[in-house]
Short mmCIF file of C-alpha atoms and ligand atoms in Angstrom, two decimals:
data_model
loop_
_atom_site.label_atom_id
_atom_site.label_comp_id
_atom_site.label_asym_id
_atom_site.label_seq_id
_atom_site.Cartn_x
_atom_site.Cartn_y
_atom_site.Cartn_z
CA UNK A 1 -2.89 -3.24 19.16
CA UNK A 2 -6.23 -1.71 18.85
CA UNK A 3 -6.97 1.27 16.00
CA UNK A 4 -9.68 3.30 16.14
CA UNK A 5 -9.65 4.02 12.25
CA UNK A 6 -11.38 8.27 12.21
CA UNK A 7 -11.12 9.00 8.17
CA UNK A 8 -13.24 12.20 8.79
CA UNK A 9 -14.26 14.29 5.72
CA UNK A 10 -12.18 15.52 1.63
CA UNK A 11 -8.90 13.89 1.70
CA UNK A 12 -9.03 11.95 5.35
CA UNK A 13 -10.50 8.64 3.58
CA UNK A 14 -7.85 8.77 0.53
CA UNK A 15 -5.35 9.88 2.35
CA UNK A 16 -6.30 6.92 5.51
CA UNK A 17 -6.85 4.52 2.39
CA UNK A 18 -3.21 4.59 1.83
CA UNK A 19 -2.15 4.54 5.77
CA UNK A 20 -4.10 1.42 6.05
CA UNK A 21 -2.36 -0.30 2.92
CA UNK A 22 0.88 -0.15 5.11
CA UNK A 23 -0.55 -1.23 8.27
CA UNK A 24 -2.05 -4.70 6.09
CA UNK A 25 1.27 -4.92 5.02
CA UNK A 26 2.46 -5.45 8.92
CA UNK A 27 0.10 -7.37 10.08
CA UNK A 28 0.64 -9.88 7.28
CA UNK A 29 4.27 -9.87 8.98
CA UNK A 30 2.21 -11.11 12.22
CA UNK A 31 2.51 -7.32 13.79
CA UNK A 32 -1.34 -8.50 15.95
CA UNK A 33 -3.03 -5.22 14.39
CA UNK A 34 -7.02 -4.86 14.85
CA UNK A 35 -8.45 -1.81 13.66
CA UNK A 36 -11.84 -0.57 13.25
CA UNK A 37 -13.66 2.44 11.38
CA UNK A 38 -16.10 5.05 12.33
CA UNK A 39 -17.42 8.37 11.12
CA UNK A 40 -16.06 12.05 12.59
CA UNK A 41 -16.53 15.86 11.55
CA UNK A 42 -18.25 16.58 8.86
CA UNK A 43 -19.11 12.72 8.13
CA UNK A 44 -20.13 12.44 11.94
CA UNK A 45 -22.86 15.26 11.21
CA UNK A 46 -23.98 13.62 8.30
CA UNK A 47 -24.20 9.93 10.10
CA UNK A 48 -25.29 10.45 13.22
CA UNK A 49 -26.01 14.54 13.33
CA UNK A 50 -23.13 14.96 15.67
CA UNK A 51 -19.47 15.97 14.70
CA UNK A 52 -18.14 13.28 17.37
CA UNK A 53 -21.10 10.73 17.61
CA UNK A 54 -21.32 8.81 20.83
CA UNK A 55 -20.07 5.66 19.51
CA UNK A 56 -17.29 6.89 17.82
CA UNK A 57 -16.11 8.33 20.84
CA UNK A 58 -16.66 4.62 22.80
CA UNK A 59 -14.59 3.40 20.06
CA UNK A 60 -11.79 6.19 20.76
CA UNK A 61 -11.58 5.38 24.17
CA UNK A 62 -11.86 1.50 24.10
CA UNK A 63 -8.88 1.71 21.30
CA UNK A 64 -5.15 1.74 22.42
CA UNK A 65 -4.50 4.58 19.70
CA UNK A 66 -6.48 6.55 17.24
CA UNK A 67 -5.41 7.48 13.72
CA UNK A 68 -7.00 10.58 12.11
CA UNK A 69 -7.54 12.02 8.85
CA UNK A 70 -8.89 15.25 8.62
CA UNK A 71 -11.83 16.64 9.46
CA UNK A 72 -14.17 19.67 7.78
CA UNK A 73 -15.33 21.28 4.52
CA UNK A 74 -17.19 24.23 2.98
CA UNK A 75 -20.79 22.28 3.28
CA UNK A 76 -20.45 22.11 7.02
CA UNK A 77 -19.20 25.73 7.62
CA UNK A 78 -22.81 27.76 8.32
CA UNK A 79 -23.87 25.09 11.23
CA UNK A 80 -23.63 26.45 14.40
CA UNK A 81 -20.49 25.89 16.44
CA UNK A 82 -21.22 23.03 18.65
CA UNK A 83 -22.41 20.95 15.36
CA UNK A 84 -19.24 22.31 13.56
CA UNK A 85 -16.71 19.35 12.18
CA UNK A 86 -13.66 20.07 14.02
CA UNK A 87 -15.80 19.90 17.54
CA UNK A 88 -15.16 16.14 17.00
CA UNK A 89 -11.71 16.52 17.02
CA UNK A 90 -11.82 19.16 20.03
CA UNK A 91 -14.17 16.58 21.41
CA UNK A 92 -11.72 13.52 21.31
CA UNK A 93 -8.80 15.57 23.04
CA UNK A 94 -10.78 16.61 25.96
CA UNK A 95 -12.23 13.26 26.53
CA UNK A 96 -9.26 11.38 26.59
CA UNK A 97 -6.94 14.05 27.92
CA UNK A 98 -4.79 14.37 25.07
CA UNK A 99 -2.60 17.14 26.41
CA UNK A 100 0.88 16.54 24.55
CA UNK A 101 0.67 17.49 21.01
CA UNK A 102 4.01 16.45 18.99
CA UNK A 103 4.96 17.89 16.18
CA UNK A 104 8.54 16.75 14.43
CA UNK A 105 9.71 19.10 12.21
CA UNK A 106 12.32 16.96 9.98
CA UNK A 107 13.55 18.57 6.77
CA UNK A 108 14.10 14.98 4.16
CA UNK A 109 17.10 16.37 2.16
CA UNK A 110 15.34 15.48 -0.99
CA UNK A 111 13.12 17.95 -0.39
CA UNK A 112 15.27 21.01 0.67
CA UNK A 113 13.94 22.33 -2.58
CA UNK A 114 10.37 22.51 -1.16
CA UNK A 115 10.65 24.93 1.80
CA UNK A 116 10.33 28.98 1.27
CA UNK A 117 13.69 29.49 3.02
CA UNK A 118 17.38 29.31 1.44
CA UNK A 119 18.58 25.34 1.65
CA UNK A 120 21.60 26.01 4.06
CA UNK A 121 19.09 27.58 6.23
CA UNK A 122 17.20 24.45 6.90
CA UNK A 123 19.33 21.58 5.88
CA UNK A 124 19.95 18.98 8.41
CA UNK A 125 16.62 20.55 9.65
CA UNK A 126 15.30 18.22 12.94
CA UNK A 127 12.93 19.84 15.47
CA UNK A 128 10.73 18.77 17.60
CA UNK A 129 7.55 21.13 18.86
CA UNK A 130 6.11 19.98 22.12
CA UNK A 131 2.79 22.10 22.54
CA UNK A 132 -0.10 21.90 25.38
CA UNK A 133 -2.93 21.05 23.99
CA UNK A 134 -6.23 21.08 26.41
CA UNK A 135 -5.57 24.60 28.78
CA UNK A 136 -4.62 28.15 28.00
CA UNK A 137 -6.75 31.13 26.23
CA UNK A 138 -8.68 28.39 24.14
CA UNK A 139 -10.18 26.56 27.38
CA UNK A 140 -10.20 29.26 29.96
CA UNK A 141 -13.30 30.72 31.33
CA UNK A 142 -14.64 33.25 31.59
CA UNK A 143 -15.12 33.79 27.74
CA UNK A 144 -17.66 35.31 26.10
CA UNK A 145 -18.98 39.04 25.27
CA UNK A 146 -20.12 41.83 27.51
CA UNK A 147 -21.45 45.70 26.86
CA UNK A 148 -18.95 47.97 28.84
CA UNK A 149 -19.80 50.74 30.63
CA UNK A 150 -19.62 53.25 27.82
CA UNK A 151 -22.08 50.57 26.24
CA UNK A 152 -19.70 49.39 23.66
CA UNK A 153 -19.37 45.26 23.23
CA UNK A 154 -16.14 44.11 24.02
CA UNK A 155 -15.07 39.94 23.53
CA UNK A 156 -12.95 38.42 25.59
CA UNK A 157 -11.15 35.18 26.44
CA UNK A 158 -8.62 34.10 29.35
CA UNK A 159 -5.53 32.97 29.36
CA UNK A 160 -4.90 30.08 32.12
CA UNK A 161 -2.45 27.72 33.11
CA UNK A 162 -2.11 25.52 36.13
CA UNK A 163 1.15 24.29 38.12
CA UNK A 164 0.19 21.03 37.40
CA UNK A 165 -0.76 21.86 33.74
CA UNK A 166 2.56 23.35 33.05
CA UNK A 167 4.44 20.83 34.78
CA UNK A 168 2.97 17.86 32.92
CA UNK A 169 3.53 19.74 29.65
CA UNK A 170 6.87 20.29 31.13
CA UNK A 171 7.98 16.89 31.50
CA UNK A 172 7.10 15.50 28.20
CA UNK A 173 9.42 18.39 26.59
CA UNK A 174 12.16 17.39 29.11
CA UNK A 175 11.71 13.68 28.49
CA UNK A 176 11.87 13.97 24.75
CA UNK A 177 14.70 16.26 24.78
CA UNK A 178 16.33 13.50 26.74
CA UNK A 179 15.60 10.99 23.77
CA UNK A 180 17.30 13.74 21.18
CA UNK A 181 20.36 16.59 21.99
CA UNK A 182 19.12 17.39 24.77
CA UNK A 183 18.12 21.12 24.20
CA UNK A 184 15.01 22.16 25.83
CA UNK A 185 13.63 26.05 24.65
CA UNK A 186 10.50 26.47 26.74
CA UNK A 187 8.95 29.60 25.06
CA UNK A 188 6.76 32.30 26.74
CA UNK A 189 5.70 35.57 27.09
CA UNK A 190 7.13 36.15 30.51
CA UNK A 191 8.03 40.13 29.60
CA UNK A 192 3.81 40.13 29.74
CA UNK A 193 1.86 37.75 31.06
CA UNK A 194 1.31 36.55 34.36
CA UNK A 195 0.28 32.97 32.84
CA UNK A 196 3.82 32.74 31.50
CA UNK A 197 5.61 33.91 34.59
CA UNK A 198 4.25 31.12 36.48
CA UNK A 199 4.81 28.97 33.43
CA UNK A 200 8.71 29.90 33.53
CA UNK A 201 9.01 29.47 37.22
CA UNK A 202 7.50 25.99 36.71
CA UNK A 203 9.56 24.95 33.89
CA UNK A 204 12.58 26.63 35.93
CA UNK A 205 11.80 24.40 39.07
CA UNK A 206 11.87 21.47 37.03
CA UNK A 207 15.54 21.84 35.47
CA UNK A 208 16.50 20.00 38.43
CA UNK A 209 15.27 16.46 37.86
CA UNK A 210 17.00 16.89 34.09
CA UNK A 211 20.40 17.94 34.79
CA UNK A 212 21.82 16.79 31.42
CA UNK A 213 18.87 18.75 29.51
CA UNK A 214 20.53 22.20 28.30
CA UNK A 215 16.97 24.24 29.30
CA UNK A 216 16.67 28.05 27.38
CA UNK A 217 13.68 30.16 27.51
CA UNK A 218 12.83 32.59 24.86
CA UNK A 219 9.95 35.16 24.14
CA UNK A 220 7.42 33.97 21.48
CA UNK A 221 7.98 36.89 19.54
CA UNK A 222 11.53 36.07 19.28
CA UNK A 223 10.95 32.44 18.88
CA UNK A 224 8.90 33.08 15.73
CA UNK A 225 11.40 35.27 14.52
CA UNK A 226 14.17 32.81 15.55
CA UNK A 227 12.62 30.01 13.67
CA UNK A 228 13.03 31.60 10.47
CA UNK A 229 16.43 33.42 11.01
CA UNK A 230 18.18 30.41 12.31
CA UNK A 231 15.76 27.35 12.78
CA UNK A 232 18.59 24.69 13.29
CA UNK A 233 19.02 26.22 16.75
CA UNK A 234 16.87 24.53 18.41
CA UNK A 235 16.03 20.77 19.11
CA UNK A 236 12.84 20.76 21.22
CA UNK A 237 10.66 23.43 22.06
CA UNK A 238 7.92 23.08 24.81
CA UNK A 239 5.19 25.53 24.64
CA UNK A 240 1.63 26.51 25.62
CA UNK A 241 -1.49 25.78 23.54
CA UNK A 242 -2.19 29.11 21.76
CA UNK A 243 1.69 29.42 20.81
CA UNK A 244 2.34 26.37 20.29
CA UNK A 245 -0.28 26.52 17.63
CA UNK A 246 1.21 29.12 15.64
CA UNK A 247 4.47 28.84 15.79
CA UNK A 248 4.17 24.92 14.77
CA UNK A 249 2.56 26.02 11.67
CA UNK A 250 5.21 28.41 11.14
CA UNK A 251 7.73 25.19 11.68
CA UNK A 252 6.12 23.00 9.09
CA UNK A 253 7.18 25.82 6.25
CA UNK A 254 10.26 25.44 6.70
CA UNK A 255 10.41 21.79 5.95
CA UNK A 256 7.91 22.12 2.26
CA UNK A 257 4.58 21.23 2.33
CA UNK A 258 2.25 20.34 4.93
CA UNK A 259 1.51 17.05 2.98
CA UNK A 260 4.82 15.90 4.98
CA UNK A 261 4.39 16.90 8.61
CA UNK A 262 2.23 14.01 11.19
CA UNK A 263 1.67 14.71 14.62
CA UNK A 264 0.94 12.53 17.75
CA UNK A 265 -1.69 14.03 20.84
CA UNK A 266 -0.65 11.63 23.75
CA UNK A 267 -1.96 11.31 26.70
CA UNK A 268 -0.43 10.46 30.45
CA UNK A 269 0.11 7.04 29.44
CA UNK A 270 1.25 7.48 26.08
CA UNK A 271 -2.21 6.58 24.65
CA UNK A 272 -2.34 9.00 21.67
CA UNK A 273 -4.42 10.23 18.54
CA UNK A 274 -2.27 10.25 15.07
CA UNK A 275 -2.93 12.46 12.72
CA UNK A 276 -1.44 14.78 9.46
CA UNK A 277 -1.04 18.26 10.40
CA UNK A 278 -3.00 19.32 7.43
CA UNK A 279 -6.83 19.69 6.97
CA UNK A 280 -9.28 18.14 4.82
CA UNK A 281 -8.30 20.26 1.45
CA UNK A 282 -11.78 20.19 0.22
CA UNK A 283 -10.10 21.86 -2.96
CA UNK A 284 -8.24 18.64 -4.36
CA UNK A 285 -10.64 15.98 -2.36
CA UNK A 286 -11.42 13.46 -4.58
CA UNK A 287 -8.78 13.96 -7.25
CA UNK A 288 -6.62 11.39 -5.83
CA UNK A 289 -3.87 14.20 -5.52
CA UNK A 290 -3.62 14.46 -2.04
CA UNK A 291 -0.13 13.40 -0.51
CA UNK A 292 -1.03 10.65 2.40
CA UNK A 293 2.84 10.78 3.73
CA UNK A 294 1.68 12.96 6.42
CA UNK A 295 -0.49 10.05 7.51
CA UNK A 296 1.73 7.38 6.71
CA UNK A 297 4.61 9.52 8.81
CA UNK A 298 1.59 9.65 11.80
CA UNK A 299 1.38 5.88 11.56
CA UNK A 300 5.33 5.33 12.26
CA UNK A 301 4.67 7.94 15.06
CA UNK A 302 1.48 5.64 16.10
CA UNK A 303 4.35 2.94 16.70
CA UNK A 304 7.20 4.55 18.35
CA UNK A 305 4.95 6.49 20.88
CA UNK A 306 2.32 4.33 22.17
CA UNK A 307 3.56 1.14 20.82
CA UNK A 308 6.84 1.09 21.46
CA UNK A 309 7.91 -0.34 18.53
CA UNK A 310 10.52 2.17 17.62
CA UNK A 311 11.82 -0.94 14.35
CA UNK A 312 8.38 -0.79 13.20
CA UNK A 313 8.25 3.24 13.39
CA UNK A 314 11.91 3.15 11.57
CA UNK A 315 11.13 1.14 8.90
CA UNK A 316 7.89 2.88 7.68
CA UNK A 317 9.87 6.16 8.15
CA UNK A 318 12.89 4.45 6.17
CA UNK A 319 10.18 3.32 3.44
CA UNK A 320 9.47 7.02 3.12
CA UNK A 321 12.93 7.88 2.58
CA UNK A 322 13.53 5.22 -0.07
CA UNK A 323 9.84 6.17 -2.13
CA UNK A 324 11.39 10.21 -1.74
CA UNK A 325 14.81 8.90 -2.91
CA UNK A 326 13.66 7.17 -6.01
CA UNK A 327 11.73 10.70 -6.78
CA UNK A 328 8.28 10.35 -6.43
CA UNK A 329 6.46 12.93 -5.39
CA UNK A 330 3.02 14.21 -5.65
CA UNK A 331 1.71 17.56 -6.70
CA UNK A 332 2.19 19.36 -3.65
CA UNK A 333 6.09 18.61 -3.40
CA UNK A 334 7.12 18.03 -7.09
CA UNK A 335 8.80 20.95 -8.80
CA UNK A 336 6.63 23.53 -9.93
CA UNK A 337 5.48 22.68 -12.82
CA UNK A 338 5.24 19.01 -12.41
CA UNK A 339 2.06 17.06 -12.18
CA UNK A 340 3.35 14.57 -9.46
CA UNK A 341 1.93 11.05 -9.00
CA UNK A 342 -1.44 10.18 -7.51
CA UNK A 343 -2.10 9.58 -4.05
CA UNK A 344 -2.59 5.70 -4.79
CA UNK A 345 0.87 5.37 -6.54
CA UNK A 346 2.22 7.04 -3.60
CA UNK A 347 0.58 4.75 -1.09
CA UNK A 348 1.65 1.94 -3.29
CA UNK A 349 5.27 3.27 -3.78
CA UNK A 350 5.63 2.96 0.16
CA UNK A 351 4.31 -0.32 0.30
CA UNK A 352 6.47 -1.67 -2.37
CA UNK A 353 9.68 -0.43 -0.14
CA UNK A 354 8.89 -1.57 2.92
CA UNK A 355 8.45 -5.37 1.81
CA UNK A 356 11.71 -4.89 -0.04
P1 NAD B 1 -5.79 22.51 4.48
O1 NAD B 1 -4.62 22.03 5.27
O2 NAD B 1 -6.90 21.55 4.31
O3 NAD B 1 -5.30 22.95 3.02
C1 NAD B 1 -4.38 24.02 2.80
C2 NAD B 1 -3.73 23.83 1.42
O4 NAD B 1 -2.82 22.73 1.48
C3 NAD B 1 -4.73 23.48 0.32
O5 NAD B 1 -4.32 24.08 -0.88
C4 NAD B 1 -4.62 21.98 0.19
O6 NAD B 1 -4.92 21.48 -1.10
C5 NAD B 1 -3.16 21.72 0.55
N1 NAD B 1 -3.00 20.41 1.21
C6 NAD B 1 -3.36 20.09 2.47
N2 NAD B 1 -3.06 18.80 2.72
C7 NAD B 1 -2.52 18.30 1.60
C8 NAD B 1 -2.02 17.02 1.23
N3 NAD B 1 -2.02 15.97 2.06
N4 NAD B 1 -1.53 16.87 -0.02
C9 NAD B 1 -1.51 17.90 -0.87
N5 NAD B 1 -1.94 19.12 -0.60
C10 NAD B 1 -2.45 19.34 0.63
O7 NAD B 1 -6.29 23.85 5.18
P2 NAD B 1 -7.56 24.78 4.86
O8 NAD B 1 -7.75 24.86 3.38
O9 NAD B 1 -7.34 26.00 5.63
O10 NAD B 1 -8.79 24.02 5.49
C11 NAD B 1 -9.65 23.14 4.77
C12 NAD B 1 -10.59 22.48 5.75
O11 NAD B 1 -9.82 21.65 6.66
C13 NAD B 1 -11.37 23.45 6.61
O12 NAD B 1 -12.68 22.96 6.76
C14 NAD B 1 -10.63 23.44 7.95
O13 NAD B 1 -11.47 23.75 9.03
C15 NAD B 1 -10.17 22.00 8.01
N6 NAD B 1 -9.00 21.74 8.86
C16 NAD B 1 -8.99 20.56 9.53
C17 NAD B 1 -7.89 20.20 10.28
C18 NAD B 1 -7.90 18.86 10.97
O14 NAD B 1 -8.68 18.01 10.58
N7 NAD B 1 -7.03 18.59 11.91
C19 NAD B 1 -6.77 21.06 10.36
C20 NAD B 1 -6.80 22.26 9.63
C21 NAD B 1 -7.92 22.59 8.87
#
């Protein structure tokens, strides 16, 4: 198992410090675990001069997966786009075709406290966001600016899906539904956009080759609202790129702090990049208070997607649970008020429960 190592910039090396302590802990089990380091984002630019330097990317693609910290800060944020840090993350999804982002939503009843809605709301809390990741309104061309004819500027971007796009999309949302209740919510704007009728007739078509998935579709608009009136029901929602972005950020409220959520970018063969949902909190970076469970949580994803090791992925999850359990918590999640461990004691108090 090959692991292209990507710390990136603030938190992403404490945070990947910690990530790494639990991965030396299974390969002293004899899990065969190589991994190797190089620079991205911000520390890309300030290596090599690129956000995604060429040999980071050979590294990417000769890896089987990819584990991510974060990637950006305020230094880098007057260089012009293409030099900008999280190109090297937009950079690694389009070369390896990482078109399936996950994103598990999964409310850990210690922490029902944490999340801005009312605990019966979101306890027993399990979702599972399936969002496209290389198409729609971010990809789509034309783009750009133009003067109009009354000689005003106007921006614009386009919003574009293929069959085979949606279908591929499609499938992963079915297939993972299949591994959970099997409830599939395919969400769209169907009321509006021609992107999304086609994207519903797709979706529709495919219903057939998944007759025990339950398939609903539902407006984004309604969705969003949806997810905080009643978020328990739904089990796996399979969405486009520019709505699957917001309304997983609106998901990972409801479950506390951001600190918690990972996420996996696979590609057709289950070849994926691992990484927390946050970003590189250049406001705590180097105050050893950042929580790394996000990234630990990416790592048991790591093993249960491209892997296959679903008793590794369980028992780092389960290792979570216990550290959670026995109440430690850094700032982000501890009750207001509370300082909360460091991220090294947290790292630490992981390690110590899985080799118990
Ligand atoms: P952020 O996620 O970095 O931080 C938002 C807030 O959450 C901050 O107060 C931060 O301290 C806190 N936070 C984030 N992760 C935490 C953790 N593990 N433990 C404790 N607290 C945590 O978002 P932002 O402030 O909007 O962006 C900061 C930088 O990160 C920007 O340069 C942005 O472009 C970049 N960014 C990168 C990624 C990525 O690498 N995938 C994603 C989002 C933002």
């Amino acid at each position: 198992m090959k692991i292209a190592v990507l710390p990136g910039d603030g938190i992403g090396p404490e945070i990947v410090a910690e990530a790494l302590k639990v991965l030396e802990v299974l390969r002293g089990e004899g899990v065969a675990i190589e991994t190797e380091t190089a620079p991205i984002g911000g520390a890309g630019y300030d290596t090599a001069r690129q956000p995604l330097p060429p040999a980071t990317l050979a590294l990417a693609q000769k890896a089987d997966a990819i584990l991510l910290g974060a990637v950006g800060g305020p230094q880098y944020d007057a260089l012009p786009r293409a030099l900008r840090p999280e190109q090297g993350i937009l950079g690694i999804r389009k070369a390896l075709g990482l078109f399936a982002n996950l994103r598990p939503a999964f409310l850990y009843p210690e922490l029902a406290d944490s999340s801005s809605l009312k605990p019966e709301i979101v306890a027993g809390l399990d979702l599972l966001i399936v969002r496209e990741l290389t198409g729609d309104i971010y990809f789509g061309q034309p783009r750009g600016r133009r003067v109009n004819a009354g000689g005003e500027t106007e921006g614009f971007d386009t919003m574009l899906y293929s069959e085979r796009e949606i279908a591929r999309i499609a499938r992963v949302g079915f297939e993972a539904a299949m591994k959970r209740s099997r409830r599939l919510c395919s969400v769209d704007k169907a009321n509006v956009l021609d992107t999304s009728i086609l994207w519903r007739e797709v979706v529709t078509g495919m219903a057939a080759d998944y007759p025990e998935v339950a398939l609903t579709h539902m407006y984004v608009d309604n969705a969003a609202m949806q997810l905080v009136r009643n978020p328990k029901q739904f089990d796996v929602i399979v969405t486009g790129n520019l709505f699957g972005d917001i309304l997983s950020d609106e998901a990972s409220m409801l479950v506390g702090s951001i600190g918690m959520l990972p996420s996996a970018s696979l590609d057709a063969a289950n070849k994926g990049l691992y990484e927390p949902i946050h970003g590189s909190a250049p406001d705590i970076a180097g105050q050893r208070k950042a929580n790394p469970l996000a990234t630990i949580l990416s790592l048991a994803m790591m093993f249960r997607h491209t892997f296959e090791r679903a008793d590794v992925a369980g028992r780092v999850e389960q290792a979570v649970r216990k550290v959670l359990r026995q109440g430690l918590r850094t700032g982000d999640i501890a009750a207001s008020g509370q300082a909360g461990v460091s991220t090294n004691a947290m790292g630490d108090a992981v390690v110590a429960a899985l080799q118990h």
